[in-house]
mmCIF file with all atom_site columns, C-alpha atoms in Angstrom:
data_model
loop_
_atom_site.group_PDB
_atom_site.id
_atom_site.type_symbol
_atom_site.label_atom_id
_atom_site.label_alt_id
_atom_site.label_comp_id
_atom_site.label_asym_id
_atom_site.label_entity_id
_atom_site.label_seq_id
_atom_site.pdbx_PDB_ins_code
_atom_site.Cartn_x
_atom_site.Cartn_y
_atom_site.Cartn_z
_atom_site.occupancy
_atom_site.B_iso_or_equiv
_atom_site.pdbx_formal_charge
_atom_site.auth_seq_id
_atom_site.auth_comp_id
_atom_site.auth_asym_id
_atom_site.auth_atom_id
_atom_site.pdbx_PDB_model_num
ATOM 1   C CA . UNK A 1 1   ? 14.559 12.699  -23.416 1.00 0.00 ? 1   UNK A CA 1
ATOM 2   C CA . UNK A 1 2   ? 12.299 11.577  -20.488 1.00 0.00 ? 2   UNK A CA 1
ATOM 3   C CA . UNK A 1 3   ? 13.169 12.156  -17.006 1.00 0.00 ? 3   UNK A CA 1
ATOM 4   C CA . UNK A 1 4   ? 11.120 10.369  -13.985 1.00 0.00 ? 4   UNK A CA 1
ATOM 5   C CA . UNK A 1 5   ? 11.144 11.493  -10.476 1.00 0.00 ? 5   UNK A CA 1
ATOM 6   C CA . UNK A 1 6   ? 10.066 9.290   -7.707  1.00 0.00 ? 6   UNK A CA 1
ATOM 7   C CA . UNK A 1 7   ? 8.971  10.033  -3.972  1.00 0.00 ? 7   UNK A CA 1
ATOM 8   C CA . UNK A 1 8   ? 7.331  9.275   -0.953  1.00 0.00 ? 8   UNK A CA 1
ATOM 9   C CA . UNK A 1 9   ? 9.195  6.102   0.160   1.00 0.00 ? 9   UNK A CA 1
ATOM 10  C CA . UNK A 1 10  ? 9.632  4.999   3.310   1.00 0.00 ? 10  UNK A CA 1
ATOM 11  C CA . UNK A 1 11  ? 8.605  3.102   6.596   1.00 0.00 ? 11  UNK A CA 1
ATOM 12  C CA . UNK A 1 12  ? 5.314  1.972   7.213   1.00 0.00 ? 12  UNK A CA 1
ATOM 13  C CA . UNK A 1 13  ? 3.698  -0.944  9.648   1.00 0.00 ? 13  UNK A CA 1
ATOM 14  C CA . UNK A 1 14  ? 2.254  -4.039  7.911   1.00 0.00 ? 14  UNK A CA 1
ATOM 15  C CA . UNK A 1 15  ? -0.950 -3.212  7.020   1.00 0.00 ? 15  UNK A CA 1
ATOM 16  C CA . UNK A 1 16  ? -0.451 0.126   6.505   1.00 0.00 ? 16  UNK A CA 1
ATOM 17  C CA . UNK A 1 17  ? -0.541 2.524   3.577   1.00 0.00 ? 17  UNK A CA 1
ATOM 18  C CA . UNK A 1 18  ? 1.467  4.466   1.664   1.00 0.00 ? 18  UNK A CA 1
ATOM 19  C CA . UNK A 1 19  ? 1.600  6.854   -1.569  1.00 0.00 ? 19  UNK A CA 1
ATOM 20  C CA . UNK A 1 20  ? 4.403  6.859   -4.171  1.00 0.00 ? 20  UNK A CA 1
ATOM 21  C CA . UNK A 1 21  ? 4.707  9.847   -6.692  1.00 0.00 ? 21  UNK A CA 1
ATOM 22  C CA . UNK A 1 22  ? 6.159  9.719   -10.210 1.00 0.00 ? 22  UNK A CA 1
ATOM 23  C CA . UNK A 1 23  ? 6.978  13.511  -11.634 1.00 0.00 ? 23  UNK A CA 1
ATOM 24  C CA . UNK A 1 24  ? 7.416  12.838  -15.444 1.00 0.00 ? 24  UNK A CA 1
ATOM 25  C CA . UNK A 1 25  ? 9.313  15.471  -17.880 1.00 0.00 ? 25  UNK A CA 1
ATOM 26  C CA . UNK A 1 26  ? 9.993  15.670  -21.469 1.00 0.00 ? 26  UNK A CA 1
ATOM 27  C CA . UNK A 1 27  ? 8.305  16.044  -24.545 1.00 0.00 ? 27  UNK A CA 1
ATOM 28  C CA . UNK A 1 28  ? 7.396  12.990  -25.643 1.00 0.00 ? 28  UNK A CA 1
ATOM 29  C CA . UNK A 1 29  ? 6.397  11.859  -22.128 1.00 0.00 ? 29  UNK A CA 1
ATOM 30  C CA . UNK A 1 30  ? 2.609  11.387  -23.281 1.00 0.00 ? 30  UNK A CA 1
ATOM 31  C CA . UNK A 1 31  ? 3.667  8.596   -25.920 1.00 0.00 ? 31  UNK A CA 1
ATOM 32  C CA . UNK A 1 32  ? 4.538  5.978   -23.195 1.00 0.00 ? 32  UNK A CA 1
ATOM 33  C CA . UNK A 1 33  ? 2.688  4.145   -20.374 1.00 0.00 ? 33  UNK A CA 1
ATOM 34  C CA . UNK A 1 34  ? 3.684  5.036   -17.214 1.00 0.00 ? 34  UNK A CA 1
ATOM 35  C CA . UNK A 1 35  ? 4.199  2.323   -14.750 1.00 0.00 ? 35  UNK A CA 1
ATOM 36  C CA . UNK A 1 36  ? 5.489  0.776   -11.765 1.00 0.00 ? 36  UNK A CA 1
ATOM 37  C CA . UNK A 1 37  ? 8.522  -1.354  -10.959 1.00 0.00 ? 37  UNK A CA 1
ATOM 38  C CA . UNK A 1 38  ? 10.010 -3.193  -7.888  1.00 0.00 ? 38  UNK A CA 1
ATOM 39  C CA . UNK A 1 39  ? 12.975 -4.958  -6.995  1.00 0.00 ? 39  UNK A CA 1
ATOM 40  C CA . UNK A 1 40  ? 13.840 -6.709  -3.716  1.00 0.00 ? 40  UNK A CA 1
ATOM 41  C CA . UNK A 1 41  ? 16.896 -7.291  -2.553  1.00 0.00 ? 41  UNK A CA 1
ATOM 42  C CA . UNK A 1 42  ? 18.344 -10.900 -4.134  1.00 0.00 ? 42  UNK A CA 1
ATOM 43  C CA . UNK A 1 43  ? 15.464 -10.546 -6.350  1.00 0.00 ? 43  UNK A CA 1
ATOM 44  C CA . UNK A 1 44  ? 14.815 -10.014 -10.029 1.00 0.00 ? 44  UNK A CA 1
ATOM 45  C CA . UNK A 1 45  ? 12.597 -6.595  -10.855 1.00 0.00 ? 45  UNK A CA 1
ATOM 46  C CA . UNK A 1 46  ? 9.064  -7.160  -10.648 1.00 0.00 ? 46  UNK A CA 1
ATOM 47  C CA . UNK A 1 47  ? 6.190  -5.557  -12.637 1.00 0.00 ? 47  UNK A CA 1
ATOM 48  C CA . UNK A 1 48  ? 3.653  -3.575  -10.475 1.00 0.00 ? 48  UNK A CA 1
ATOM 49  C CA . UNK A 1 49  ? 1.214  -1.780  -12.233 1.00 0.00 ? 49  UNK A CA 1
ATOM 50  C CA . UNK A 1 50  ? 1.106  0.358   -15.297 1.00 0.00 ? 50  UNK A CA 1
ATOM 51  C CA . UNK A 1 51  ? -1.419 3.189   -16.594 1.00 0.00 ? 51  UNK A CA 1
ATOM 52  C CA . UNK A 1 52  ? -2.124 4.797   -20.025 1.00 0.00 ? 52  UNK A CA 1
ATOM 53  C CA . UNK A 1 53  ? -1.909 8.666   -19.885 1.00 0.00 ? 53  UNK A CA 1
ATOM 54  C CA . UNK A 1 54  ? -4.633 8.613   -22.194 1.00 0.00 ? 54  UNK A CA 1
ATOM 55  C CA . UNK A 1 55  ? -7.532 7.048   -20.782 1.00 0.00 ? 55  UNK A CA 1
ATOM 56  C CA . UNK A 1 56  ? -6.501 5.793   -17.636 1.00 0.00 ? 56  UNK A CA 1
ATOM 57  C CA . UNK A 1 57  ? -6.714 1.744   -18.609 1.00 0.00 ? 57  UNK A CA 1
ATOM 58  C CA . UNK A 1 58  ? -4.414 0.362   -15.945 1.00 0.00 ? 58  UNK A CA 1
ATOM 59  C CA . UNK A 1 59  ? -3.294 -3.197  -15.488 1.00 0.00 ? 59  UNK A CA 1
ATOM 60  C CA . UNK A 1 60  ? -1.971 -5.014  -12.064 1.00 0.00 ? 60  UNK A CA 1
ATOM 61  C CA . UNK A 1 61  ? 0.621  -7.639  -10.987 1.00 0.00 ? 61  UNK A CA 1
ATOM 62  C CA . UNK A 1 62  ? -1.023 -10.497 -8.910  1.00 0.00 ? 62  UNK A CA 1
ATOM 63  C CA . UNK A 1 63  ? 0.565  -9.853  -6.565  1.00 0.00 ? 63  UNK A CA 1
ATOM 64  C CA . UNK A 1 64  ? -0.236 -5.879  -5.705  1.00 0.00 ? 64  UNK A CA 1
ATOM 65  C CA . UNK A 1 65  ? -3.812 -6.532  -7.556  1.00 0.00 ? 65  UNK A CA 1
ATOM 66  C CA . UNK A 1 66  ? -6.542 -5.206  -5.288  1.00 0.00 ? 66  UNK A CA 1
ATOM 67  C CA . UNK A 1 67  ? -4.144 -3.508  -2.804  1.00 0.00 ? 67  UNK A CA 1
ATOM 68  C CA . UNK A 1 68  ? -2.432 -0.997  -4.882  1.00 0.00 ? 68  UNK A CA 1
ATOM 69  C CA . UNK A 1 69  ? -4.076 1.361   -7.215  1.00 0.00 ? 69  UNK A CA 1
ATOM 70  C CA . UNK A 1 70  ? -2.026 3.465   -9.936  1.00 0.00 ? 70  UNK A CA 1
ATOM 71  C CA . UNK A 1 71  ? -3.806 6.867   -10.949 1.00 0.00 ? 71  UNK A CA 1
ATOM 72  C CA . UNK A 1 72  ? -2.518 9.716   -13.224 1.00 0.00 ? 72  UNK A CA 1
ATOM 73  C CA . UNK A 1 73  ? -2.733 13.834  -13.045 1.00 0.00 ? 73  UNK A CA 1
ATOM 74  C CA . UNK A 1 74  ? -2.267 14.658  -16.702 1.00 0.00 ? 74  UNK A CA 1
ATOM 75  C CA . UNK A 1 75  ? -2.213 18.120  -15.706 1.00 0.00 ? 75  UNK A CA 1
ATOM 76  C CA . UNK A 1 76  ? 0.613  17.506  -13.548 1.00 0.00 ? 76  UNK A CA 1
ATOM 77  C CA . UNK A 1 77  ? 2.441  15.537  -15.213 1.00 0.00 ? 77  UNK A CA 1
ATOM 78  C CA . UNK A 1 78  ? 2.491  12.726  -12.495 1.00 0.00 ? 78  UNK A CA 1
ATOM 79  C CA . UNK A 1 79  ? 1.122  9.022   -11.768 1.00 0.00 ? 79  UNK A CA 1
ATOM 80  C CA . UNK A 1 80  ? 1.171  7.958   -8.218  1.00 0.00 ? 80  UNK A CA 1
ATOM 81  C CA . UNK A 1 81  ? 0.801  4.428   -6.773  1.00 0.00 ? 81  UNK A CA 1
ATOM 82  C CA . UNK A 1 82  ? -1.415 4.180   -3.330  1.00 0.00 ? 82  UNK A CA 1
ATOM 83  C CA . UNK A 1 83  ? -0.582 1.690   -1.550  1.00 0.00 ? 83  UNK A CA 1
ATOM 84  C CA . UNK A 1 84  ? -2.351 -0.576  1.033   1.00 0.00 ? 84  UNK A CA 1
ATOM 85  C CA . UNK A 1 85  ? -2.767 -3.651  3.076   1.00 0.00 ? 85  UNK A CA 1
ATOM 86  C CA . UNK A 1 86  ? 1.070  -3.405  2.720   1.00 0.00 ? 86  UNK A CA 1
ATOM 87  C CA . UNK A 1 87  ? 2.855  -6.383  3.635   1.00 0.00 ? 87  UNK A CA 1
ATOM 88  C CA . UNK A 1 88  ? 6.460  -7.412  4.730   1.00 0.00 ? 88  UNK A CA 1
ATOM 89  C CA . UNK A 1 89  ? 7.020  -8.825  1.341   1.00 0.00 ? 89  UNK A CA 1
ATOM 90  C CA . UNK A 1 90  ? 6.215  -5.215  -0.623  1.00 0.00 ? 90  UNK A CA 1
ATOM 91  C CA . UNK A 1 91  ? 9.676  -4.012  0.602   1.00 0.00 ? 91  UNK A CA 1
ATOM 92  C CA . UNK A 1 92  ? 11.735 -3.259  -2.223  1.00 0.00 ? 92  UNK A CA 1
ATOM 93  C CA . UNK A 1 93  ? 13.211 0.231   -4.084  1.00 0.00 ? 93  UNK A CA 1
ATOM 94  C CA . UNK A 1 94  ? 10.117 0.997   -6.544  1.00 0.00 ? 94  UNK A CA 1
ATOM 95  C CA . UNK A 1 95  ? 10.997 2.232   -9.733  1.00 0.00 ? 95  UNK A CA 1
ATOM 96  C CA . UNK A 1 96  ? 8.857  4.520   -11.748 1.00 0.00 ? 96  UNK A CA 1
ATOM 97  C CA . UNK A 1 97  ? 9.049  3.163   -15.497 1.00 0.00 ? 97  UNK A CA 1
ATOM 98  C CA . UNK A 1 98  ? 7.852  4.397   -19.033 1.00 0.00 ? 98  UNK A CA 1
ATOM 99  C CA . UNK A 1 99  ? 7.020  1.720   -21.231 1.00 0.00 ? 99  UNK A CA 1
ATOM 100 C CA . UNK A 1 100 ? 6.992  1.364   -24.871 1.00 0.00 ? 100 UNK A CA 1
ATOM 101 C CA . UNK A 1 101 ? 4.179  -1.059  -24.994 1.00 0.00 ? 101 UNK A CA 1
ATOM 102 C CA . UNK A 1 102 ? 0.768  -0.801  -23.736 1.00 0.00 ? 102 UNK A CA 1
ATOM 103 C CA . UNK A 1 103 ? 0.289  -4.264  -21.782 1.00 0.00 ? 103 UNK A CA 1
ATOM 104 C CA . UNK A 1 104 ? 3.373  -5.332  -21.046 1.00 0.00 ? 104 UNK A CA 1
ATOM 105 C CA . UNK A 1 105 ? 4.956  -6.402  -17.967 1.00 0.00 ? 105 UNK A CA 1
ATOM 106 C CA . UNK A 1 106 ? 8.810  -6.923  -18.828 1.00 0.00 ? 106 UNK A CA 1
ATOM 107 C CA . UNK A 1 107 ? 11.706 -4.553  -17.702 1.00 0.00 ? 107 UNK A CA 1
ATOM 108 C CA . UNK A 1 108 ? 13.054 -5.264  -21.253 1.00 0.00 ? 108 UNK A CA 1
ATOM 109 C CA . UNK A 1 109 ? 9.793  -2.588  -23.008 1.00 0.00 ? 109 UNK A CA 1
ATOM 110 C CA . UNK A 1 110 ? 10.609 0.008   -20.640 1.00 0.00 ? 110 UNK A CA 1
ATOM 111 C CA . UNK A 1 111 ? 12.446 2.808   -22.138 1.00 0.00 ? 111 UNK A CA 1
ATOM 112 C CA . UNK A 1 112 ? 12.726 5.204   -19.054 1.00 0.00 ? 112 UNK A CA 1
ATOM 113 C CA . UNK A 1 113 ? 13.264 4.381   -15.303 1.00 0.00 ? 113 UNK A CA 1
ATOM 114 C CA . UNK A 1 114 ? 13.300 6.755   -12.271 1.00 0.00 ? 114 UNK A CA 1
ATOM 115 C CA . UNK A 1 115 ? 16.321 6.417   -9.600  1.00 0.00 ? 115 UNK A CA 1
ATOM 116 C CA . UNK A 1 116 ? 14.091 4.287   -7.283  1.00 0.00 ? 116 UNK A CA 1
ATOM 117 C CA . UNK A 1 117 ? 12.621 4.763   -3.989  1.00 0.00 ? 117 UNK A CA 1
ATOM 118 C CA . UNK A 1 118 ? 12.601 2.548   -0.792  1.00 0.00 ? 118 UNK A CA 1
ATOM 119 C CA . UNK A 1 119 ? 9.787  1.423   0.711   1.00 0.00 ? 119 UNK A CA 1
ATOM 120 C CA . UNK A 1 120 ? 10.012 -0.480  3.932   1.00 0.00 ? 120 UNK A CA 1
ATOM 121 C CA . UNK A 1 121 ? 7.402  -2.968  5.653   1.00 0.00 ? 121 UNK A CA 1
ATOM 122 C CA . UNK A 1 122 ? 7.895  -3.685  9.276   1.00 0.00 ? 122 UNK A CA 1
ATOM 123 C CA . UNK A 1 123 ? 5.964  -6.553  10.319  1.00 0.00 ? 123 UNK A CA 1
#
């Protein structure tokens, strides 16, 4: 069993940054890729970025790509997603998601999700 814990949500300006935390648990946590989820209200879930615990090959959504950058402490256990240049359209709950499938971007290869976290953009 794999259990994901997300934090650091919240408010923020446009154009502002902010840093999400994933705190992963369970054996077999090191056989997935770790990645990042949002959904917006009205909206279907949209793929955000994803990383590889083992070397660190990461892969972007357009529409985060050169804004957002996911990073990994294999030490700890925990990926994190910085955030900037955030815009009134980022709002949504982010999900932290581990994925069976290196490359992939659908909700339908993750096998784990985290409870969510809100992250608002005031504009």
């Amino acid at each position: 069993q794999v259990q994901l814990v997300e934090s650091g949500g919240g408010l923020v300006q446009a154009g502002g940054s902010l840093r999400l935390s994933c705190a992963a648990s369970g054996r077999t946590i090191s056989s997935y890729v770790m990645g990042w989820f949002r959904q917006a209200p009205g909206k279907e879930r949209e793929f955000v970025t994803a990383i590889r615990w083992s070397d660190s090959n990461r892969y972007y959504g357009d529409s985060v790509a050169g804004r957002f950058t996911i990073s990994r402490d294999n030490a700890k256990n925990t990926v994190y997603l910085q955030m900037t240049s955030l815009k009134p359209e980022d709002t949504a709950v982010y999900y932290c998601a581990a994925l069976g499938l290196y490359g992939s971007r659908r909700s339908k290869d993750v096998r784990y999700w985290g409870q969510g976290t809100q992250v608002t953009v005031s504009s």
